[in-house]
Amino acid sequence: MDFMPNAFLWAVPHTVLLLGVIMFGMGMTLHARDFKLIVQRPKEVLIGCTAHYTIMPLLAYALVLAFEMPPEIAVGMILLGSCPSGTASNVMGFLAKADVPLSVSITTCSTLLAPIMMPFIVWGLAGRWVEVSFMAMAMTVMKVILVPLVLGLLTHRLMGEKHIASLSKVLVLVSAFGVLVIVGGVIAINGAKILDMGIFIILMVLLHNLGGFLIGYFVTGKLGLGKKQQHSVTLEVGMQNDALAISLVSVFFAPAVAIPAAVGAAIHQVTGSILAGIFARHMEAREAKERASAEAQTVIEAVPGNH
């Protein structure tokens, strides 16, 4: 049953502007320490960004070839896989009791790298299905990400921390509304195709997302990161800036290319929340065990003759 299928069609021509507003809000919430951490802890940030920009695109490409996806969906999956991580992963990091400053720094770094990495990945992996102009896409990503991000940072600097703190809840609501409207526009314009391929697309995006979490967790474990850092990087790897993929579709590709990103916008919130809950329980159990161990050690030391 359709319910107001055209309600969000008005948003389609304004997708880039809406993403600009979202990125401006992200810029306003960033702090100098988010950039300092990139310099202070380069290994962890480098691991997070490298894992994100290798695991997610290659996993998308593998799924595209394995399931012989139609060209538009294939390009959409690769575009989704090429995106930086978004602010939602930072929220999940907070809920997971993970290393939130590291999460924010990886998101910031991967976003700053997006004007180079996204066009390069799409050009390299999706070139067989669609002609991609590296420079044109790089300039568009720069305009919709870096310019509003820098303007947001400057506004934060001019307004001061006190005023930004009072606006933080409004900024979150504006960003959530922006993402909702962008996704609504994609669903409105691609409703019939989504209904035709719904289960298939959901399964592909779910495999991509869960695969990213699983491989990210395994790789970071092998690289010897602490548990909090491992959880942060895992969430950063598996979650994408879906709104950015949708915005690029409105400029460069056929509307159906945006379907994987629109589906991903919903799936990433659900799976990210579930995984964050699992990680949080794990950290609570770990902390309880450490407290019990410390208390037991204190009791032992308090017993006469154990000094």
Coordinates of C-alpha atoms in Angstrom, one line a residue:
M1 CA 0.0 0.0 0.0
D2 CA 1.4 3.4 -0.9
F3 CA 1.0 6.3 1.5
M4 CA 1.8 9.7 0.1
P5 CA 4.5 8.4 -2.3
N6 CA 5.3 11.8 -3.7
A7 CA 5.6 13.6 -0.3
F8 CA 9.4 13.9 -0.6
L9 CA 9.8 14.5 -4.3
W10 CA 10.4 18.2 -3.6
A11 CA 13.6 17.2 -1.9
V12 CA 15.2 15.5 -4.9
P13 CA 16.5 18.7 -6.7
H14 CA 17.8 20.0 -3.3
T15 CA 19.7 17.0 -2.2
V16 CA 23.2 18.6 -2.5
L17 CA 22.0 21.7 -0.5
L18 CA 20.5 19.5 2.2
L19 CA 23.8 17.5 2.5
G20 CA 25.6 20.9 2.7
V21 CA 23.4 21.8 5.7
I22 CA 24.2 18.5 7.4
M23 CA 27.9 18.9 6.8
F24 CA 27.8 22.5 8.1
G25 CA 26.2 21.1 11.3
M26 CA 28.9 18.5 11.6
G27 CA 31.5 21.3 11.2
M28 CA 29.9 23.3 14.0
T29 CA 30.2 20.4 16.4
L30 CA 33.9 19.7 15.7
H31 CA 36.6 20.8 18.1
A32 CA 40.3 21.5 17.7
R33 CA 41.1 18.3 19.8
D34 CA 39.4 16.2 17.1
F35 CA 42.2 17.3 14.7
K36 CA 44.9 17.1 17.3
L37 CA 44.2 13.5 18.0
I38 CA 45.0 12.7 14.3
V39 CA 48.5 13.9 15.0
Q40 CA 48.8 12.6 18.6
R41 CA 47.5 9.1 17.7
P42 CA 48.3 8.7 14.0
K43 CA 48.6 4.9 14.1
E44 CA 45.0 4.3 15.3
V45 CA 43.5 6.9 13.0
L46 CA 45.5 5.6 10.1
I47 CA 44.3 2.0 10.9
G48 CA 40.7 3.2 11.0
C49 CA 40.8 5.2 7.8
T50 CA 42.7 2.6 5.9
A51 CA 40.4 -0.2 7.0
H52 CA 37.4 1.8 6.1
Y53 CA 38.6 2.8 2.6
T54 CA 39.8 -0.7 1.7
I55 CA 37.3 -3.1 3.4
M56 CA 34.1 -1.4 2.4
P57 CA 34.8 -0.7 -1.3
L58 CA 36.4 -4.1 -2.0
L59 CA 33.6 -5.9 -0.1
A60 CA 31.0 -4.0 -2.2
Y61 CA 32.9 -4.9 -5.4
A62 CA 33.0 -8.6 -4.4
L63 CA 29.3 -8.7 -3.7
V64 CA 28.6 -7.0 -7.1
L65 CA 30.6 -9.6 -9.0
A66 CA 29.3 -12.6 -6.9
F67 CA 25.7 -11.8 -7.3
E68 CA 25.9 -10.3 -10.9
M69 CA 24.0 -7.2 -10.0
P70 CA 22.4 -5.0 -12.6
P71 CA 24.6 -2.0 -13.6
E72 CA 22.7 0.7 -11.7
I73 CA 22.7 -1.3 -8.5
A74 CA 26.3 -2.3 -9.0
V75 CA 27.4 1.3 -9.2
G76 CA 25.2 2.2 -6.2
M77 CA 26.8 -0.5 -4.1
I78 CA 30.3 0.6 -5.0
L79 CA 29.4 4.3 -4.4
L80 CA 28.1 3.3 -1.0
G81 CA 31.3 1.4 -0.3
S82 CA 33.4 4.4 -1.2
C83 CA 31.8 6.8 1.3
P84 CA 33.5 8.1 4.4
S85 CA 32.1 7.2 7.8
G86 CA 29.3 9.5 9.1
T87 CA 28.4 11.1 12.4
A88 CA 26.1 8.3 13.2
S89 CA 29.1 6.1 13.9
N90 CA 30.3 8.6 16.5
V91 CA 26.9 8.2 18.3
M92 CA 27.2 4.4 18.1
G93 CA 30.7 4.7 19.5
F94 CA 29.3 6.7 22.5
L95 CA 26.6 4.1 23.1
A96 CA 29.1 1.3 22.8
K97 CA 31.3 2.9 25.6
A98 CA 34.1 2.9 23.0
D99 CA 36.9 5.4 22.3
V100 CA 34.6 8.3 21.2
P101 CA 37.5 10.8 20.5
L102 CA 39.1 8.2 18.2
S103 CA 35.7 7.7 16.5
V104 CA 35.3 11.4 15.8
S105 CA 38.9 11.7 14.6
I106 CA 38.5 8.8 12.1
T107 CA 35.2 10.3 10.9
T108 CA 36.8 13.7 10.4
C109 CA 39.9 12.2 8.7
S110 CA 37.9 10.0 6.4
T111 CA 35.6 12.9 5.5
L112 CA 38.5 15.1 4.7
L113 CA 39.9 12.4 2.4
A114 CA 36.6 11.8 0.6
P115 CA 37.2 14.3 -2.2
I116 CA 40.2 12.1 -3.3
M117 CA 39.2 8.7 -2.2
M118 CA 35.6 8.6 -3.4
P119 CA 36.2 9.6 -7.1
F120 CA 39.3 7.3 -7.1
I121 CA 37.4 4.2 -5.8
V122 CA 34.3 4.8 -8.0
W123 CA 36.5 5.4 -11.1
G124 CA 38.6 2.3 -10.3
L125 CA 35.8 -0.1 -9.4
A126 CA 32.7 1.1 -11.2
G127 CA 34.3 2.3 -14.5
R128 CA 33.2 -0.8 -16.3
W129 CA 29.5 0.1 -15.8
V130 CA 29.6 3.9 -16.0
E131 CA 31.8 6.7 -17.2
V132 CA 33.2 8.6 -14.2
S133 CA 34.9 12.0 -14.3
F134 CA 37.5 12.0 -11.5
M135 CA 37.9 15.8 -11.4
A136 CA 34.2 16.6 -11.7
M137 CA 33.3 14.2 -8.8
A138 CA 36.3 15.4 -6.7
M139 CA 35.1 19.0 -7.1
T140 CA 31.5 18.2 -6.2
V141 CA 32.6 16.2 -3.1
M142 CA 34.7 19.1 -2.1
K143 CA 31.9 21.6 -2.5
V144 CA 29.3 19.5 -0.6
I145 CA 31.7 18.3 2.1
L146 CA 34.7 20.5 2.7
V147 CA 33.3 23.9 2.1
P148 CA 30.3 23.6 4.5
L149 CA 32.5 21.7 7.0
V150 CA 35.1 24.5 7.0
L151 CA 32.3 27.1 7.3
G152 CA 30.8 25.2 10.2
L153 CA 34.2 25.1 11.9
L154 CA 34.6 28.9 11.4
T155 CA 31.1 29.5 12.8
H156 CA 32.0 27.4 15.8
R157 CA 35.1 29.4 16.4
L158 CA 33.3 32.8 16.1
M159 CA 30.3 31.8 18.2
G160 CA 32.2 30.1 21.0
E161 CA 31.8 26.9 22.9
K162 CA 29.0 28.1 25.1
H163 CA 26.6 29.1 22.3
I164 CA 27.4 25.9 20.3
A165 CA 26.6 23.7 23.3
S166 CA 23.2 25.4 23.5
L167 CA 22.6 24.7 19.8
S168 CA 23.8 21.1 19.8
K169 CA 20.3 19.5 20.2
V170 CA 19.0 21.7 17.4
L171 CA 21.9 20.7 15.1
V172 CA 21.3 17.0 15.8
L173 CA 17.6 17.4 14.9
V174 CA 18.4 19.4 11.7
S175 CA 20.9 16.7 10.6
A176 CA 18.4 13.9 11.3
F177 CA 15.7 15.8 9.4
G178 CA 18.1 16.4 6.5
V179 CA 19.0 12.7 6.2
L180 CA 15.3 11.7 6.5
V181 CA 14.3 14.1 3.7
I182 CA 17.2 13.0 1.4
V183 CA 16.3 9.3 1.9
G184 CA 12.6 10.1 1.4
G185 CA 13.4 11.7 -1.9
V186 CA 15.2 8.6 -3.2
I187 CA 12.3 6.3 -2.1
A188 CA 9.8 8.6 -3.7
I189 CA 11.6 8.6 -7.1
N190 CA 12.5 4.9 -7.0
G191 CA 9.5 3.4 -5.3
A192 CA 8.6 0.9 -8.0
K193 CA 12.2 -0.4 -8.3
I194 CA 12.6 -0.7 -4.6
L195 CA 9.5 -2.8 -4.4
D196 CA 10.7 -5.0 -7.2
M197 CA 14.1 -5.6 -5.8
G198 CA 13.4 -4.9 -2.1
I199 CA 14.5 -8.1 -0.4
F200 CA 17.6 -8.5 -2.7
I201 CA 18.8 -4.9 -2.0
I202 CA 18.2 -5.3 1.7
L203 CA 20.2 -8.5 1.8
M204 CA 23.1 -7.1 -0.3
V205 CA 23.4 -3.9 1.9
L206 CA 23.1 -6.0 5.1
L207 CA 25.8 -8.4 3.9
H208 CA 28.0 -5.4 3.0
N209 CA 27.4 -3.7 6.4
L210 CA 27.8 -6.9 8.6
G211 CA 30.8 -8.0 6.5
G212 CA 32.4 -4.6 7.2
F213 CA 31.8 -5.0 10.9
L214 CA 33.1 -8.6 11.0
I215 CA 36.3 -8.0 8.9
G216 CA 36.9 -4.7 10.7
Y217 CA 36.7 -6.4 14.1
F218 CA 39.0 -9.2 13.0
V219 CA 41.6 -6.9 11.4
T220 CA 41.8 -4.5 14.3
G221 CA 42.1 -7.5 16.7
K222 CA 45.1 -8.8 14.7
L223 CA 46.7 -5.3 14.8
G224 CA 46.6 -5.3 18.6
L225 CA 44.3 -2.4 19.3
G226 CA 42.8 -2.0 22.8
K227 CA 39.2 -3.2 23.2
K228 CA 37.7 0.3 23.2
Q229 CA 39.7 1.3 20.2
Q230 CA 38.9 -2.0 18.4
H231 CA 35.2 -1.3 19.0
S232 CA 35.5 2.3 17.7
V233 CA 37.3 1.3 14.5
T234 CA 34.8 -1.6 13.9
L235 CA 31.9 0.8 14.0
E236 CA 33.7 3.3 11.8
V237 CA 34.5 0.7 9.2
G238 CA 31.0 -0.7 8.9
M239 CA 29.0 2.6 8.9
Q240 CA 28.8 4.9 5.8
N241 CA 27.8 8.5 5.1
D242 CA 24.8 7.3 3.1
A243 CA 23.5 10.9 2.5
L244 CA 26.8 11.7 0.6
A245 CA 26.3 8.8 -1.8
I246 CA 22.7 9.9 -2.5
S247 CA 23.8 13.5 -3.1
L248 CA 26.4 12.4 -5.7
V249 CA 23.8 10.3 -7.4
S250 CA 21.7 13.5 -7.9
V251 CA 24.6 15.0 -9.8
F252 CA 26.3 12.2 -11.7
F253 CA 24.1 9.1 -12.0
A254 CA 20.7 7.7 -12.7
P255 CA 18.2 7.8 -9.8
A256 CA 18.3 4.1 -9.2
V257 CA 22.0 4.2 -8.3
A258 CA 20.9 5.8 -5.0
I259 CA 18.8 2.8 -3.9
P260 CA 21.6 0.9 -2.0
A261 CA 22.5 4.1 0.0
A262 CA 18.8 4.8 0.8
V263 CA 18.4 1.3 2.1
G264 CA 21.8 1.5 3.9
A265 CA 20.6 4.7 5.8
A266 CA 18.0 2.6 7.6
I267 CA 20.0 -0.6 8.0
H268 CA 23.1 1.0 9.4
Q269 CA 21.2 2.6 12.2
V270 CA 19.6 -0.7 13.2
T271 CA 22.7 -2.9 13.0
G272 CA 24.9 -0.1 14.4
S273 CA 22.7 0.2 17.5
I274 CA 22.6 -3.6 18.0
L275 CA 26.4 -3.9 17.7
A276 CA 26.9 -0.9 20.0
G277 CA 24.7 -2.6 22.6
I278 CA 26.7 -5.8 22.4
F279 CA 30.0 -3.8 22.7
A280 CA 28.6 -1.8 25.7
R281 CA 27.6 -5.0 27.6
H282 CA 31.0 -6.5 26.8
M283 CA 32.8 -3.4 28.2
E284 CA 30.5 -3.4 31.3
A285 CA 31.3 -7.0 32.0
R286 CA 35.0 -6.3 31.5
E287 CA 35.0 -3.3 33.8
A288 CA 33.0 -5.3 36.5
K289 CA 35.6 -8.1 36.3
E290 CA 38.5 -5.6 36.6
R291 CA 36.8 -4.0 39.7
A292 CA 36.2 -7.4 41.3
S293 CA 39.9 -8.3 40.7
A294 CA 41.1 -5.0 42.1
E295 CA 38.9 -5.4 45.2
A296 CA 40.1 -9.0 45.7
Q297 CA 43.7 -7.8 45.5
T298 CA 43.0 -5.1 48.1
V299 CA 41.5 -7.7 50.5
I300 CA 44.6 -9.9 50.0
E301 CA 47.0 -7.1 50.7
A302 CA 45.0 -6.1 53.8
V303 CA 45.4 -9.6 55.4
P304 CA 48.2 -9.6 58.0
G305 CA 51.3 -11.4 56.8
N306 CA 50.7 -10.5 53.1
H307 CA 52.9 -7.4 53.2

